[in-house]
Short mmCIF file of C-alpha atoms in Angstrom, two decimals:
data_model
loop_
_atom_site.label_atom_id
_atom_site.label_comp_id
_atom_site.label_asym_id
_atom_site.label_seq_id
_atom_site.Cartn_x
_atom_site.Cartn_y
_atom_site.Cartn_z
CA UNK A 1 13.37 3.03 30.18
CA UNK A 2 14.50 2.23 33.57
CA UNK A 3 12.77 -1.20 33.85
CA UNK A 4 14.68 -1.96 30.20
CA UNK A 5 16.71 -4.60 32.22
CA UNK A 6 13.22 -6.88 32.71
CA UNK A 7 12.11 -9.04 30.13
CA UNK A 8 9.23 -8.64 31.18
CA UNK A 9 8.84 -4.86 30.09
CA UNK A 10 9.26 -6.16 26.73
CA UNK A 11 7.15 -8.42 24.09
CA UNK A 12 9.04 -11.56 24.20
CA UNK A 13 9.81 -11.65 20.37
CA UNK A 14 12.32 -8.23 21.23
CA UNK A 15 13.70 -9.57 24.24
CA UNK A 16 17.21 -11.07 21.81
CA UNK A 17 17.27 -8.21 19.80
CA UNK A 18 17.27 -5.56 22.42
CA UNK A 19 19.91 -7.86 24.18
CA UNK A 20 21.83 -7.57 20.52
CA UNK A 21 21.38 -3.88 20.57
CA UNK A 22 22.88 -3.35 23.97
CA UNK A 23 25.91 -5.15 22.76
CA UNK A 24 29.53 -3.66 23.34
CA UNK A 25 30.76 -4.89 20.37
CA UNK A 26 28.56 -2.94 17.42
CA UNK A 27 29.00 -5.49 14.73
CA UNK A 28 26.91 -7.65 16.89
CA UNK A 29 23.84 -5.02 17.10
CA UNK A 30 21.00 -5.74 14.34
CA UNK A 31 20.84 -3.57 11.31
CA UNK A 32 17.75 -1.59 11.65
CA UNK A 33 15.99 -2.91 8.60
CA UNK A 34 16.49 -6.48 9.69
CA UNK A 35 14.78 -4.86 13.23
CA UNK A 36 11.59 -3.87 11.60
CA UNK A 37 10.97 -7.27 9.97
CA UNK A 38 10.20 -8.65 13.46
CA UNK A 39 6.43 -9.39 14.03
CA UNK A 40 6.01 -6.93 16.85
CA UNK A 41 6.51 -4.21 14.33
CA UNK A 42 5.01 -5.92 11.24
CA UNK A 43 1.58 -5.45 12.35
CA UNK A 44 -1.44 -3.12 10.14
CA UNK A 45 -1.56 -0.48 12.98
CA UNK A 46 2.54 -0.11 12.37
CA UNK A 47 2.56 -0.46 8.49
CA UNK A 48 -0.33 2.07 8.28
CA UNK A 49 1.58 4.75 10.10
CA UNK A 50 4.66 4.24 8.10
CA UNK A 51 2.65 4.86 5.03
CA UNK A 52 1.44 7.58 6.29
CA UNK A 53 4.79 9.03 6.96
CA UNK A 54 5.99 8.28 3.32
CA UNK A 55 2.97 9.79 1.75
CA UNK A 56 4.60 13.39 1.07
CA UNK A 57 6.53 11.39 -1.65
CA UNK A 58 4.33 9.09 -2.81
CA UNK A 59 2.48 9.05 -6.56
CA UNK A 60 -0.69 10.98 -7.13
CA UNK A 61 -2.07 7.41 -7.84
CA UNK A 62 -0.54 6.15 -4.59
CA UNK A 63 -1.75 8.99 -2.46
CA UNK A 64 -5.41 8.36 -3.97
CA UNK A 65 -5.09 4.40 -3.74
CA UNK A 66 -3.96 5.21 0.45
CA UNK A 67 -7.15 7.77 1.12
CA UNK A 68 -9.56 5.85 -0.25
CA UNK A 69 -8.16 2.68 2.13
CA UNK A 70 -8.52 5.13 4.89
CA UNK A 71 -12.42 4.41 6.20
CA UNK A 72 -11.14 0.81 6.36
CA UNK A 73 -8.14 1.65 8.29
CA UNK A 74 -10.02 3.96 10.93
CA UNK A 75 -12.59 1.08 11.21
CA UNK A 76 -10.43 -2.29 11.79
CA UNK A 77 -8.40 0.24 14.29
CA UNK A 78 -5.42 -0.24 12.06
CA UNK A 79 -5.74 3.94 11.88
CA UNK A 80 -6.39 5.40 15.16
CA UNK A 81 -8.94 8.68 15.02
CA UNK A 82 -6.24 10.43 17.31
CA UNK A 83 -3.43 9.47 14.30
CA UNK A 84 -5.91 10.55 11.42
CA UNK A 85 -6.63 13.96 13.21
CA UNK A 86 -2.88 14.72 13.92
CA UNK A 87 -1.09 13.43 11.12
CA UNK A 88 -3.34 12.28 8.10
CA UNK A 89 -5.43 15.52 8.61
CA UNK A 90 -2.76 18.17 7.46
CA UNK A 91 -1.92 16.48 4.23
CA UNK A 92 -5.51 15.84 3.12
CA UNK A 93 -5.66 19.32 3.64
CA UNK A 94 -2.34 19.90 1.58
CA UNK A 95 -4.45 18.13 -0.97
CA UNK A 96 -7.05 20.16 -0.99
CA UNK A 97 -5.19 23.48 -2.22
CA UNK A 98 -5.39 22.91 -5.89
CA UNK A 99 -8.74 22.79 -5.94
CA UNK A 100 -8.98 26.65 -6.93
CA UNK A 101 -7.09 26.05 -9.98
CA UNK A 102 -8.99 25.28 -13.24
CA UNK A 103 -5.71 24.22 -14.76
CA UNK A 104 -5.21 21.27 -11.75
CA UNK A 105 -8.67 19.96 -11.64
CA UNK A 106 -8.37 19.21 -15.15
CA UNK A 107 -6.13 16.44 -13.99
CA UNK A 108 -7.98 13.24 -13.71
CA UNK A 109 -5.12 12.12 -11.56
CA UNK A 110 -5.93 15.18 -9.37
CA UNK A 111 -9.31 15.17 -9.80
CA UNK A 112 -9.57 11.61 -8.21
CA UNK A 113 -7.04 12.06 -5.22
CA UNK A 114 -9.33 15.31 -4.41
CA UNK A 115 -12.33 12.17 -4.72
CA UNK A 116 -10.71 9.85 -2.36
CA UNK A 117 -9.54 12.85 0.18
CA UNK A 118 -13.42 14.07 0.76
CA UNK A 119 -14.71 10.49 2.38
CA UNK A 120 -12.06 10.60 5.34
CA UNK A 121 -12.06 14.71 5.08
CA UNK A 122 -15.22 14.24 6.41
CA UNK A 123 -14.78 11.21 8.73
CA UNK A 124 -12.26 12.87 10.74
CA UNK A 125 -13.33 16.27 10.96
CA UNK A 126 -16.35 14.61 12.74
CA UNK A 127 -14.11 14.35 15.44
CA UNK A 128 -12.46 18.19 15.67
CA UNK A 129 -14.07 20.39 18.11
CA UNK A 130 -15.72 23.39 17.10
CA UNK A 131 -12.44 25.47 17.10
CA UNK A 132 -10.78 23.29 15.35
CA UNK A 133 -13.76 22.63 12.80
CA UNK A 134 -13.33 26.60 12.69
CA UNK A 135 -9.67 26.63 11.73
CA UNK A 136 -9.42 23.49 9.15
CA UNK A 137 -12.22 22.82 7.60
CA UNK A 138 -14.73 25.92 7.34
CA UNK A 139 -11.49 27.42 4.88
CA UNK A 140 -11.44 24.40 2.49
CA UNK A 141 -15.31 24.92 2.45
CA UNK A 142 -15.56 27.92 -0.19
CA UNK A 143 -13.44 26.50 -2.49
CA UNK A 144 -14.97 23.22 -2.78
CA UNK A 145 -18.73 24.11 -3.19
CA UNK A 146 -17.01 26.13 -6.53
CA UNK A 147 -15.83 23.06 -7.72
CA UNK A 148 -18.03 22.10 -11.06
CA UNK A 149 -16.55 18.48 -11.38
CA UNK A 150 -20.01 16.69 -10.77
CA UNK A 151 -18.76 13.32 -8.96
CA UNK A 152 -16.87 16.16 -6.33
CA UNK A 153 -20.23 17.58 -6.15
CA UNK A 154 -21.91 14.81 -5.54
CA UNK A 155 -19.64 13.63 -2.79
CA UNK A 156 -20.63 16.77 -1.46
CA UNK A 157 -24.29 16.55 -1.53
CA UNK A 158 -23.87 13.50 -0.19
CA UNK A 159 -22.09 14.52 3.10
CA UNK A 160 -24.20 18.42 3.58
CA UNK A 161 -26.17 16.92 6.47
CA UNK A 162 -22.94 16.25 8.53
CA UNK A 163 -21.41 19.63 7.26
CA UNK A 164 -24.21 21.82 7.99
CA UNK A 165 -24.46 21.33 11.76
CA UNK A 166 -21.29 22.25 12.36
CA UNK A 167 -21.27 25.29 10.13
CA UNK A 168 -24.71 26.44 10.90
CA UNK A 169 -24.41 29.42 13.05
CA UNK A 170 -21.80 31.26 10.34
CA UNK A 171 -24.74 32.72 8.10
CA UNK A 172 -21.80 34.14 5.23
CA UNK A 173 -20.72 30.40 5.20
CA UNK A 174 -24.21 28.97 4.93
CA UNK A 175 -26.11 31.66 2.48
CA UNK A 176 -22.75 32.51 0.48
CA UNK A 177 -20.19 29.56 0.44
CA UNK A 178 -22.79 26.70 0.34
CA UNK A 179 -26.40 27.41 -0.46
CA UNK A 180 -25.97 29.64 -3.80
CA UNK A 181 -23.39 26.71 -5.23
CA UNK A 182 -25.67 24.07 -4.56
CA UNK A 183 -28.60 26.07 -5.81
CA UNK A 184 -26.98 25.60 -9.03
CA UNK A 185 -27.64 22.02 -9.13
CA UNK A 186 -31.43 22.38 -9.57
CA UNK A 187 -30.48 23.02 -13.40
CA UNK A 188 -27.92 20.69 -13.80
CA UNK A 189 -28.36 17.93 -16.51
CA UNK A 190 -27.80 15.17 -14.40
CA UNK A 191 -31.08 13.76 -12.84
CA UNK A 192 -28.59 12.78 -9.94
CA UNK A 193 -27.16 15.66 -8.97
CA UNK A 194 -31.02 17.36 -9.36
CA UNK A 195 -32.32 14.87 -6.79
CA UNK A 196 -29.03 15.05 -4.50
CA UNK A 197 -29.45 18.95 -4.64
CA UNK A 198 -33.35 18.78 -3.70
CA UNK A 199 -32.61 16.13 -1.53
CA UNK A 200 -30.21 18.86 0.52
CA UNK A 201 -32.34 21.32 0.62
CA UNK A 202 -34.05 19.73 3.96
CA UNK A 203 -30.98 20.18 5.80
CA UNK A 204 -30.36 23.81 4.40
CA UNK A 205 -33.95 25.46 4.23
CA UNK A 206 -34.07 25.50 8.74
CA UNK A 207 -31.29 27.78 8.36
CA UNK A 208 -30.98 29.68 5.33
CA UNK A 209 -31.14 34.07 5.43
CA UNK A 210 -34.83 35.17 3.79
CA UNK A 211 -33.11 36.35 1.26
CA UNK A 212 -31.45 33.29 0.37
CA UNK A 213 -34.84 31.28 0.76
CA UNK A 214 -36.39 34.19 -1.94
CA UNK A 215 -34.24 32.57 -4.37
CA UNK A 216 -36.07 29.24 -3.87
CA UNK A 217 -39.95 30.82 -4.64
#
C-alpha cells in the first residue's frame, strides 16, 4: 500500500512485525505461523473464515458440528451474509448432492450434515436475488422434498413459508416438486409431521394448480 510507511495505516499491534517483515536480512522476518498468533488476526470474524476455508477437508462430523454453528456466526457478525453467500454457499450446496442417493442417506453421519446444512441453506438464500434464488436453490429443491428421512422433512415443513414466496410463480416447482411430496405427509405416522404438513398447507393452497387442489377434496 503506498501509505505502508505510516504507522498510522496500521493497527498498532502490526506496526513491529511489518517493520520485521520489511527486513533486509530474512532471518529477521517472522515465520508466518508465529504472524497469525497476533491478536489482530486472532479474532472470531478471522478464525471463522479460516474454517471455512479448511472445510473441503474436514470430517463429516466436523463439517456438521461447523453448519450448525453457522446461525450463530451470521448473528454475532463473526460470519458476514456477503461471506456466507460467496463462500459458505457453494459447499452447502456440494453437500447437498447426495441427497438422491438411497445408499448415502442411509448414513447417519450424512444424514445429519444434510440436517445442519438446511438451517443456514435457508438463512442465506434469504438474501440471493431472484436470479440467483433461480440458479442455486430452486435445483436442490426436487431432490429434497423426495427425501423420506422425517427430521429432513420436518426441517422442511418448517421453513415452506419462506420457500414458497420465492418459488411461487414456477407452477411445475410448486404443484410437482413440492405440493405432491408434502401431500404425502397427511398419512404419515407421525402426529408431527401430520400437523407440520396441515400446518403448510396455508402457505401452499393460494397458489396451488386446480388440479393439484382436487387432490385435497
Amino acid at each position: 500500500r503506498p501509505d505502508v510507511d505510516s504507522a498510522m495505516a496500521l493497527p498498532q499491534k502490526l506496526v513491529k512485525a511489518v517493520q520485521r517483515m520489511r527486513s533486509s536480512n530474512p532471518p529477521q522476518r517472522p515465520r508466518s505461523q508465529a504472524l497469525l498468533k497476533c491478536p489482530v488476526f486472532d479474532n472470531p470474524l478471522v478464525q471463522s473464515q479460516i474454517t471455512l476455508d479448511d472445510l473441503a477437508v474436514q470430517s463429516t462430523e466436523e463439517k456438521t458440528h461447523y453448519y450448525q454453528s453457522v446461525p450463530e456466526r451470521m448473528a454475532n457478525g463473526s460470519l458476514p451474509m456477503s461471506i456466507a453467500k460467496n463462500k459458505l454457499l457453494p459447499k452447502l450446496l456440494l453437500s447437498l448432492n447426495c441427497v438422491s442417493s438411497a445408499t448415502a442417506m442411509g448414513q447417519e453421519t450424512v444424514r445429519r450434515e444434510i440436517l445442519s446444512v438446511l438451517p443456514p441453506l435457508f438463512l442465506v438464500a434469504s438474501s440471493l436475488t431472484e436470479a440467483e434464488y433461480e440458479k442455486h436453490i430452486v435445483p436442490v429443491l426436487p431432490p429434497l422434498f423426495l427425501v423420506a428421512d422425517r427430521a429432513i422433512r420436518a426441517a422442511l415443513l418448517s421453513n415452506l413459508h419462506v420457500v414458497v414466496p420465492r418459488v411461487e410463480k414456477n407452477a411445475k416447482i410448486i404443484n410437482q416438486h413440492i405440493f405432491e411430496p408434502v401431500c404425502s405427509g397427511f398419512t404419515d405416522s407421525s402426529a408431527t409431521l401430520r400437523e407440520l404438513t396441515l400446518t403448510s398447507m396455508l402457505c401452499l393452497v393460494p397458489i396451488i394448480s386446480p388440479s393439484s387442489m382436487d387432490k385435497l377434496v
